[in-house]
Amino acid sequence: MSENRLMVEATGLTKGFGSASTRLEVIRDLDFVVATGEMVAVVGPSGVGKSTLLHLIGLLDRPEKGRIVLDGVETDGLDGAVRAGLRNRSIGFVFQHHHLLDELDALDNVALPLRISGRGSRDARNRAAELLDSVGLAERTTHFPDQLSGGEQQRVSVARALAMGPKLLLADEPTGNLDRDNAERLFQLVTELHLKVGLTSIIVTHNEEMARRCDRIFRLAQRSGLSENVREI
Amino acid sequence: MSLGAELHVASRYLIGNRRWTPVVTVSLISVFGLGLGVFALVVTLALLDGFQSGIRSQIVANAAHAEVRPATGRRVVDPEDLASLLQGELGNVEIVQVVRGTCLISSDTDAVPASVVGRSDTEGVIADRLISRRLGVGSGDRLEVISARQRLTPMGPLPVRIRTVIERISSPEPGSESGTVILPIAEAQRLLWGEPVIEALELRDVAEPWSLGQRVRGILGSHGLAFQVAGLEELHRPLLTALALEKVMIFVAVGLMLVVAALNLLCNVAMVAAEKRKDLAVMAGLGFTPRSLRRLFLVLGLAIGLVGSITGAVLGSALSIVLDRTGALELPRGVFMVTAVPFSVDPVTLGIVVAVALGLAALATWLPARMVARREPSEGLRYE
């Protein structure tokens, strides 16, 4: 599956939180590389910086040090609008909590990235309907998030992540809130779409069994408290 | 990016779906606050405009609409020719020749200084209510008008005086404090000048009173005649300025309600920003730029401002019109010029009130909108 071209090339990443006196350094001097078309699992104990790493790669946050190159695009120094454009066009997110907007029904939630990109309402909703059909929710388009089960919410979330035809899928513990059967179904859906659409996928998970089914495992571990991370590939 | 996505999300936040959400609740509170402020301001200004338009109507009904005086000196040279020229150019206007001065007005029991006006359109003697009240005189009573001008008599210099009978009592000129006595022009000329001098021409045009001064100025200028021309605005500048100032001060004072409503809106929008922290992070993740997030909140604030101010303006105008037409708020007879509290809704004032309310809503929304736009998207997700 791996190709020579790199989709993600992160080098020397450092990120901490809090003020000078209460600073908590979560990631220090981390290198992380994912080839185009790979499906990589990121595993490790809670608080080790898995989500922070995903946020940095997904341009939801900025590293204090280090650089990130996405599909050949140097992201350092890009302003907020350009980063937002990249997130909209090239990156799809699936979060542990579905993070669907409560006020929008399933169709509008999936159509939102398309509306943001400037697509017309009808066009966006047609495309969203196709995507919901592809994740098996053709009958649930007018349902609001609180009318859907956990598994269905995550499938809507997957459909939304794929709405703009991204190159990179970032999933942060997508099965963390699901029971075993729903978790398995969702993981299969993500795997199928990864292959079908030709995505590069990075999946943060605590589930070792699922991680082993990915092309590669990136393991974050703690050393000397929380200040340093090592990786085992 | 078009505004479609921001409008879409903002409308769903405001209207909600099937549920009563906190955003809908705080939006309604903000709409109510702004609506109440606009309502109060519209009704107050309509009341003020009602009274002020009464005063303006009284000025238009009783006073000259324009006055022509010589550019230098006090005498108008060839007043008949000047009157003919203006009459010819302006058509259907009233032109009156006048002289003015200050005299001592004396009754059997008292004497007060007052303005004396001689007018070419007056036959009898007219005293206003101020004179009537001060001297305790009415129609048919005798008055003595004593000039500061003196004439030489066998007994030495004595002031020129006339004895006359009041024909009727009139309303005082707006803004007049000393009272006025109007005399036939010949008598006034004898009192004030001792010869047939005309000091000014007064013009009235009932059809277009407020523009008469400007038109007279144009006519005289086109004929190369140098005169001082005062229109209604200039003739009553102190009173009109006081009325305008009163309106501004009332606007500012009652408008503070709008400021309080805008602060309430600021708090509510900041609450929405906190409540929707996760949503905003997700939207940023999906591609909303910081500018789009700012616009989303501005749309929210302006929508609340628009609904609140339009509702307040409509209800305030409706109430003012109903109260004015029905005369529901009666006033004691004889105390005021009108029998019921007058209301007048001025569309320009209404537009200014709505614009100010919208401006304050935009300002109140700007701060939380800016705060939201400056957050890194991950902040909302990290604390979830």
XYZ file of C-alpha atoms in Angstrom:
617
model
C 0.000 0.000 0.000
C 2.851 2.364 0.851
C 4.171 4.612 -1.828
C 7.435 6.471 -1.830
C 5.812 9.896 -1.656
C 5.219 11.192 1.864
C 1.813 12.453 2.931
C 2.949 13.539 6.394
C 6.464 14.560 7.295
C 6.735 15.955 10.818
C 10.147 16.600 12.314
C 11.258 17.824 15.727
C 7.732 18.512 16.973
C 7.476 19.969 20.467
C 4.234 21.024 22.124
C 3.290 21.881 25.681
C 0.405 23.528 27.480
C -0.072 25.933 30.371
C 1.814 28.963 31.612
C 5.535 29.033 32.404
C 4.972 27.923 36.012
C 2.452 25.183 35.249
C 3.821 24.110 31.907
C 3.153 20.548 30.812
C 5.213 19.440 27.870
C 3.302 16.717 26.072
C 5.428 16.191 22.985
C 9.140 16.845 22.670
C 11.283 16.613 19.583
C 9.043 14.077 17.855
C 9.550 12.878 14.281
C 6.616 11.284 12.473
C 6.396 10.247 8.858
C 3.498 8.665 6.958
C 3.698 7.655 3.316
C 0.859 8.345 0.903
C -1.755 5.570 1.024
C -0.618 4.182 4.378
C -2.956 3.348 7.215
C -1.076 4.050 10.431
C -2.279 3.372 13.971
C -1.030 5.609 16.772
C -1.193 3.895 20.137
C -0.031 4.665 23.634
C -1.269 5.331 27.146
C -3.607 8.190 27.963
C -1.954 11.590 28.227
C 1.042 10.637 26.142
C 0.122 13.107 23.395
C -1.697 11.038 20.772
C -4.537 13.529 20.286
C -2.100 16.444 20.447
C -0.062 14.843 17.666
C -3.223 14.381 15.601
C -4.250 18.013 16.188
C -0.812 19.210 15.070
C -0.872 17.101 11.912
C -4.475 18.150 11.255
C -3.479 21.834 11.522
C -5.865 22.302 14.431
C -2.950 23.503 16.537
C 0.552 24.839 15.974
C 3.724 23.213 17.292
C 6.061 25.266 19.452
C 9.003 23.797 17.587
C 9.421 21.596 14.582
C 7.898 21.544 11.131
C 5.072 19.716 9.403
C 4.907 19.065 5.678
C 1.577 17.766 4.361
C 1.582 16.260 0.879
C 4.558 18.406 -0.034
C 3.116 21.609 1.434
C 5.199 23.278 4.127
C 2.647 24.329 6.754
C 4.880 26.528 8.915
C 3.988 30.167 8.582
C 0.675 29.579 6.819
C -1.986 31.961 8.103
C -5.268 30.835 9.645
C -7.267 31.148 6.445
C -4.854 29.036 4.375
C -4.675 26.395 7.103
C -8.493 26.362 7.219
C -8.590 25.890 3.444
C -6.185 22.951 3.706
C -8.274 21.402 6.489
C -11.401 21.808 4.393
C -10.007 20.378 1.150
C -7.362 17.876 2.200
C -8.072 16.585 5.694
C -11.015 14.648 7.080
C -11.507 14.330 10.836
C -13.321 11.668 12.834
C -13.368 12.302 16.577
C -13.989 9.962 19.546
C -17.132 11.865 20.440
C -18.921 12.230 17.126
C -18.829 16.049 17.370
C -21.794 16.464 15.048
C -23.609 19.792 15.317
C -26.766 19.183 17.361
C -28.792 21.810 15.462
C -28.189 20.195 12.044
C -29.671 16.943 10.802
C -27.445 14.184 9.426
C -27.675 15.514 5.866
C -26.751 19.077 6.839
C -23.920 17.864 9.070
C -22.380 15.953 6.171
C -23.041 18.833 3.771
C -21.376 21.401 6.053
C -17.781 21.040 4.747
C -19.174 21.341 1.204
C -21.122 24.504 2.138
C -17.954 25.890 3.738
C -16.065 25.274 0.511
C -18.641 27.396 -1.327
C -20.764 24.654 -2.905
C -24.434 25.538 -3.341
C -26.992 24.176 -0.905
C -28.657 21.730 -3.314
C -25.364 20.448 -4.701
C -23.946 19.986 -1.201
C -27.036 18.151 0.040
C -27.066 15.837 -2.991
C -23.446 14.900 -2.393
C -24.151 14.477 1.341
C -27.042 12.127 0.540
C -24.712 9.982 -1.593
C -22.177 9.837 1.228
C -24.782 8.889 3.817
C -25.934 6.166 1.445
C -22.358 4.917 1.169
C -22.139 4.514 4.970
C -25.515 2.773 5.104
C -27.569 5.669 6.449
C -29.685 6.570 3.430
C -32.813 6.313 5.578
C -31.518 8.535 8.357
C -30.743 11.741 6.496
C -33.322 13.884 8.304
C -32.482 12.571 11.749
C -30.722 14.801 14.205
C -27.692 13.559 16.152
C -29.697 12.809 19.304
C -32.005 10.600 17.231
C -29.112 8.405 16.072
C -27.320 5.587 17.905
C -23.649 5.934 18.797
C -22.601 3.790 15.853
C -24.793 5.755 13.458
C -23.431 9.052 14.781
C -19.898 7.874 14.080
C -20.873 6.747 10.581
C -22.331 10.200 9.906
C -19.071 11.588 11.233
C -17.123 9.382 8.785
C -19.341 10.511 5.904
C -18.734 14.139 6.896
C -14.979 13.535 7.044
C -15.035 12.219 3.486
C -17.368 14.883 2.072
C -14.652 16.935 0.416
C -12.721 13.911 -0.866
C -9.724 14.475 1.435
C -6.307 12.930 0.946
C -5.721 12.451 4.656
C -8.111 10.950 7.207
C -7.387 11.609 10.871
C -9.400 9.584 13.349
C -9.074 10.163 17.087
C -10.252 7.019 18.890
C -13.215 6.668 16.529
C -14.415 3.483 18.203
C -13.708 4.609 21.766
C -17.354 5.191 22.612
C -18.793 2.172 20.800
C -19.547 -1.374 21.872
C -17.537 -4.211 20.350
C -19.875 -4.925 17.409
C -20.341 -1.280 16.452
C -16.632 -0.643 16.886
C -15.833 -3.519 14.550
C -18.377 -2.334 11.959
C -17.013 1.196 12.053
C -13.418 0.038 11.752
C -14.359 -2.107 8.764
C -16.125 0.886 7.192
C -13.065 3.075 7.668
C -10.796 0.348 6.257
C -13.030 -0.161 3.210
C -13.232 3.553 2.513
C -9.492 3.909 3.033
C -8.908 1.385 0.273
C -11.776 2.461 -1.958
C -11.045 6.196 -1.853
C -7.278 5.823 -1.738
C -6.853 7.680 1.541
C -3.897 8.063 3.814
C -5.241 7.341 7.299
C -3.886 7.976 10.769
C -5.952 6.375 13.502
C -5.375 7.007 17.190
C -6.657 4.022 19.131
C -6.391 2.123 22.384
C -7.556 -1.027 20.639
C -4.421 -3.112 20.000
C -6.296 -5.627 17.872
C -7.446 -2.926 15.459
C -4.041 -1.295 15.501
C -2.467 -4.543 14.336
C -4.748 -4.532 11.271
C -3.228 -1.230 10.116
C -0.200 -1.088 7.835
C 1.989 0.233 10.617
C 1.805 1.029 14.322
C 3.329 4.180 15.759
C 3.674 3.694 19.471
C 4.043 6.682 21.769
C 5.504 5.875 25.167
C 6.433 7.920 28.199
C 9.939 8.294 29.391
C 11.024 10.598 32.271
C 7.456 11.512 33.143
C 5.535 13.306 30.423
C 8.346 15.315 29.011
C 9.649 12.942 26.405
C 8.187 10.537 23.893
C 9.754 7.652 22.112
C 8.342 5.823 19.160
C 8.398 2.180 18.217
C 7.491 1.277 14.696
C -15.892 31.690 0.695
C -19.472 32.845 0.464
C -21.564 33.757 3.497
C -23.801 30.717 2.907
C -22.313 28.398 5.508
C -22.211 31.073 8.236
C -25.811 32.085 7.509
C -26.878 28.444 7.447
C -25.346 27.640 10.829
C -26.422 30.959 12.391
C -30.024 30.458 11.288
C -30.060 26.933 12.724
C -28.610 28.203 16.001
C -31.247 30.928 16.253
C -34.274 28.989 15.101
C -33.124 25.723 16.630
C -34.549 22.427 15.500
C -37.146 20.584 17.457
C -35.688 21.557 20.781
C -35.580 24.631 22.964
C -31.813 25.191 23.111
C -29.861 27.535 25.407
C -28.853 29.529 22.304
C -32.510 30.117 21.455
C -33.204 31.172 25.051
C -30.357 33.685 25.304
C -31.158 34.973 21.813
C -34.762 35.630 22.837
C -33.587 37.425 25.990
C -31.295 39.593 23.859
C -34.071 40.266 21.328
C -36.385 41.250 24.193
C -33.761 43.589 25.694
C -32.979 45.330 22.429
C -36.643 45.419 21.432
C -37.580 47.015 24.743
C -34.836 49.628 24.362
C -35.895 50.516 20.825
C -39.570 50.525 21.841
C -38.918 52.954 24.718
C -36.775 55.199 22.535
C -39.309 55.258 19.683
C -42.237 56.092 21.996
C -40.246 58.750 23.879
C -39.042 60.420 20.695
C -42.526 60.219 19.158
C -43.889 61.984 22.240
C -41.168 64.625 21.999
C -41.720 65.026 18.263
C -45.451 65.351 18.923
C -44.948 68.268 21.280
C -42.197 69.801 19.153
C -44.217 69.614 15.957
C -46.976 71.425 17.850
C -44.532 74.212 18.642
C -43.289 74.254 15.038
C -46.864 74.402 13.763
C -47.511 77.329 16.064
C -44.439 79.130 14.702
C -45.577 78.487 11.143
C -49.137 79.577 11.938
C -48.306 82.768 13.802
C -44.881 84.035 12.829
C -43.284 85.400 9.668
C -41.709 82.780 7.413
C -39.037 85.160 6.136
C -37.894 88.665 6.918
C -36.072 91.123 4.661
C -34.034 93.884 6.261
C -31.649 96.406 4.774
C -28.043 95.280 4.568
C -26.938 98.486 6.303
C -28.915 100.933 8.416
C -32.471 100.354 9.602
C -34.638 101.849 6.883
C -35.831 99.926 3.872
C -35.519 102.242 0.886
C -38.484 101.986 -1.498
C -40.327 99.259 0.431
C -43.266 99.316 -2.011
C -40.992 98.552 -4.981
C -39.296 95.778 -3.056
C -42.660 94.297 -2.057
C -43.880 94.439 -5.672
C -40.731 92.724 -6.907
C -41.046 89.894 -4.374
C -44.779 89.546 -4.913
C -44.190 89.275 -8.656
C -41.500 86.648 -8.338
C -42.990 84.571 -5.525
C -46.648 84.731 -6.477
C -49.055 83.850 -3.720
C -47.249 85.072 -0.587
C -48.314 87.538 2.085
C -46.007 90.549 2.418
C -46.302 92.857 5.389
C -44.331 96.026 6.116
C -43.193 96.360 9.711
C -41.413 98.564 12.216
C -40.269 97.387 15.621
C -39.156 98.811 18.899
C -39.483 98.616 22.666
C -41.957 100.739 24.595
C -43.414 100.973 28.050
C -46.939 99.587 28.108
C -49.070 101.029 30.795
C -52.542 100.173 32.105
C -54.439 101.955 34.815
C -52.569 100.072 37.507
C -49.199 98.933 36.173
C -46.616 99.349 33.433
C -44.249 96.861 31.784
C -41.674 97.134 28.994
C -42.662 95.192 25.879
C -41.983 94.817 22.164
C -44.050 96.988 19.901
C -44.585 95.974 16.330
C -46.231 98.109 13.704
C -47.719 96.094 10.868
C -49.233 97.196 7.606
C -51.877 94.409 7.809
C -53.219 95.411 11.208
C -56.127 97.764 11.847
C -56.683 97.458 15.587
C -54.427 96.935 18.605
C -53.494 93.406 19.560
C -51.820 92.515 22.833
C -50.550 89.031 23.513
C -51.385 86.908 26.523
C -48.151 87.828 28.322
C -49.143 91.505 28.329
C -52.685 90.579 29.208
C -51.538 88.519 32.204
C -48.946 91.013 33.452
C -51.162 94.066 33.262
C -54.442 92.324 33.956
C -56.056 93.662 30.807
C -58.228 92.094 28.118
C -60.152 92.994 24.961
C -61.766 96.422 25.232
C -59.438 97.663 27.987
C -57.386 100.824 27.576
C -53.621 100.835 27.166
C -51.041 103.548 26.969
C -47.974 102.919 24.853
C -45.036 105.173 25.790
C -42.045 105.471 23.461
C -38.450 106.186 24.382
C -38.558 108.886 21.689
C -39.234 112.366 22.983
C -40.891 115.406 21.523
C -40.476 118.970 22.596
C -43.518 120.501 24.268
C -44.137 123.779 26.092
C -43.540 121.794 29.263
C -40.194 120.511 28.014
C -39.300 117.200 26.288
C -41.912 114.502 26.860
C -41.993 110.927 25.633
C -44.220 110.257 22.651
C -47.246 108.293 23.762
C -50.530 107.016 22.396
C -53.643 105.954 24.215
C -55.519 103.100 22.652
C -58.006 100.281 23.303
C -57.129 96.579 22.984
C -59.080 94.991 20.173
C -58.101 91.412 20.927
C -55.651 89.174 22.787
C -53.368 86.819 20.790
C -51.060 83.866 21.530
C -47.560 84.994 22.391
C -44.818 84.484 19.840
C -42.941 81.265 20.618
C -39.905 82.127 22.719
C -41.153 85.622 23.602
C -40.622 86.574 27.246
C -41.495 90.282 27.454
C -44.776 90.250 25.545
C -45.730 92.047 22.343
C -48.200 94.733 21.366
C -49.105 94.990 17.686
C -50.218 98.354 16.380
C -51.390 99.703 13.015
C -48.244 100.730 11.178
C -48.957 104.461 11.116
C -49.252 104.623 14.901
C -46.133 102.565 15.423
C -44.196 104.772 12.998
C -45.309 107.850 14.917
C -44.286 106.277 18.214
C -40.949 104.857 17.138
C -39.748 107.108 14.336
C -41.979 110.172 13.930
C -41.986 109.563 10.208
C -43.154 106.798 7.810
C -40.166 104.477 8.061
C -40.297 100.770 7.147
C -37.665 98.607 8.865
C -38.450 95.227 7.369
C -40.723 93.212 5.137
C -42.234 90.083 6.612
C -43.258 87.335 4.219
C -45.458 84.295 4.735
C -45.891 81.383 2.356
C -48.261 78.834 3.852
C -47.490 76.282 1.121
C -43.715 76.130 1.654
C -42.833 78.114 4.770
C -39.452 76.538 5.593
C -37.876 77.263 2.184
C -39.148 80.806 1.784
C -36.004 82.492 3.156
C -33.809 80.604 0.711
C -36.058 81.525 -2.224
C -36.166 85.212 -1.254
C -32.365 85.219 -0.928
C -32.123 83.787 -4.431
C -34.488 86.362 -5.956
C -32.768 89.339 -4.329
C -29.353 87.973 -5.257
C -30.389 87.508 -8.881
C -31.481 91.192 -8.985
C -28.257 92.364 -7.382
C -30.086 93.731 -4.309
C -28.217 93.680 -1.012
C -30.564 92.822 1.849
C -30.368 90.713 4.975
C -32.768 87.815 4.590
C -33.717 85.543 7.471
C -35.776 82.405 6.948
C -37.776 80.530 9.578
C -34.659 78.736 10.815
C -32.749 81.987 11.328
C -35.708 83.896 12.776
C -36.271 81.261 15.443
C -32.777 79.863 15.770
C -32.596 79.892 19.600
C -35.908 78.082 19.996
C -35.272 75.608 17.178
C -31.760 74.942 18.478
C -33.177 74.353 21.954
C -35.730 71.919 20.506
C -33.044 70.064 18.550
C -30.786 69.945 21.611
C -33.647 68.664 23.710
C -34.212 65.875 21.199
C -30.539 64.919 21.170
C -30.327 64.873 24.967
C -33.472 62.766 25.290
C -32.113 60.436 22.591
C -28.835 60.037 24.481
C -30.502 59.607 27.886
C -33.143 57.094 26.807
C -30.639 55.574 24.349
C -28.633 54.398 27.366
C -31.252 51.661 27.583
C -29.966 50.456 24.239
C -26.420 50.427 25.604
C -27.571 48.273 28.525
C -29.385 45.985 26.065
C -26.220 45.795 23.950
C -24.165 44.836 27.024
C -26.734 42.136 27.719
C -26.305 40.981 24.119
C -22.513 40.935 24.575
C -22.842 38.707 27.659
C -25.280 36.421 25.890
C -23.164 36.075 22.759
C -20.111 35.389 24.951
C -22.183 32.686 26.666
C -23.059 31.201 23.294
C -19.372 31.288 22.368
C -18.535 29.370 25.547
C -21.450 26.958 25.153
C -20.601 26.267 21.533
C -16.844 26.015 22.084
C -16.783 22.434 20.840
C -18.956 23.195 17.796
C -16.724 26.099 16.852
C -13.641 23.903 17.091
C -15.334 21.285 14.912
C -16.373 23.917 12.371
C -12.811 25.225 12.310
C -11.669 21.651 11.746
C -14.063 21.375 8.819
C -12.623 24.496 7.222
C -14.197 27.581 8.749
C -11.537 30.295 8.673
C -11.060 32.573 11.702
C -12.790 35.259 9.645
C -15.748 32.956 8.965
C -16.124 32.221 12.676
C -16.067 35.954 13.376
C -18.679 36.482 10.681
C -20.826 33.666 12.075
C -21.016 35.512 15.389
C -21.548 38.863 13.733
C -24.436 37.347 11.772
C -25.855 35.992 15.051
C -25.547 39.385 16.759
C -26.908 41.339 13.815
C -29.818 38.941 13.394
C -30.699 39.387 17.075
C -30.234 43.149 16.679
C -32.359 43.265 13.545
C -35.241 41.247 14.989
C -35.110 43.177 18.279
C -34.893 46.621 16.764
C -37.503 45.999 14.044
C -39.908 44.500 16.594
C -39.324 47.396 19.002
C -39.669 49.955 16.216
C -42.896 48.450 14.864
C -44.513 48.110 18.308
C -43.309 51.560 19.406
C -44.580 53.208 16.219
C -47.898 51.369 16.405
C -48.471 52.410 20.022
C -47.521 56.031 19.262
C -49.860 56.197 16.268
C -52.746 54.642 18.224
C -52.240 57.003 21.196
C -52.034 60.011 18.869
C -55.104 59.109 16.818
C -57.299 58.130 19.763
C -56.103 60.962 22.035
C -56.110 58.412 24.827
C -53.775 60.412 27.078
C -55.817 63.525 27.824
C -54.295 66.748 29.132
C -55.971 69.271 31.469
C -57.809 71.853 29.372
C -56.423 75.375 29.426
C -52.967 74.316 30.611
C -51.551 73.124 27.307
C -52.144 74.153 23.727
C -53.408 70.632 22.988
C -56.080 68.571 24.680
C -54.316 65.180 24.459
C -50.670 64.107 24.498
C -49.549 64.306 20.864
C -47.269 61.686 19.272
C -45.516 62.012 15.949
C -43.460 59.182 14.420
C -40.724 60.626 12.245
C -39.401 58.046 9.715
C -35.914 59.586 9.796
C -35.764 59.377 13.589
C -37.070 55.823 13.389
C -34.320 54.943 10.899
C -31.668 56.479 13.141
C -32.925 54.540 16.179
C -32.853 51.239 14.266
C -29.402 52.045 12.838
C -28.042 52.880 16.300
C -29.521 49.669 17.727
C -27.956 47.631 14.921
C -24.618 49.421 15.326
C -24.599 48.714 19.062
C -25.547 45.073 18.393
C -22.638 44.767 15.944
C -20.252 46.359 18.440
C -21.492 44.134 21.253
C -20.984 41.057 19.096
C -17.581 42.104 17.843
C -15.739 41.337 21.091
C -16.865 37.709 21.536
C -16.591 37.198 17.763
C -12.981 38.377 17.869
C -12.281 36.147 20.851
C -13.700 33.129 19.013
C -11.702 33.874 15.861
C -8.434 34.042 17.786
C -8.769 30.621 19.411
C -6.836 27.690 18.005
C -9.408 25.065 16.948
C -7.812 22.419 19.162
C -8.686 24.388 22.324
C -12.366 23.544 22.001
C -11.594 19.873 21.399
C -8.952 19.537 24.106
C -11.299 20.574 26.929
C -14.202 18.514 25.638
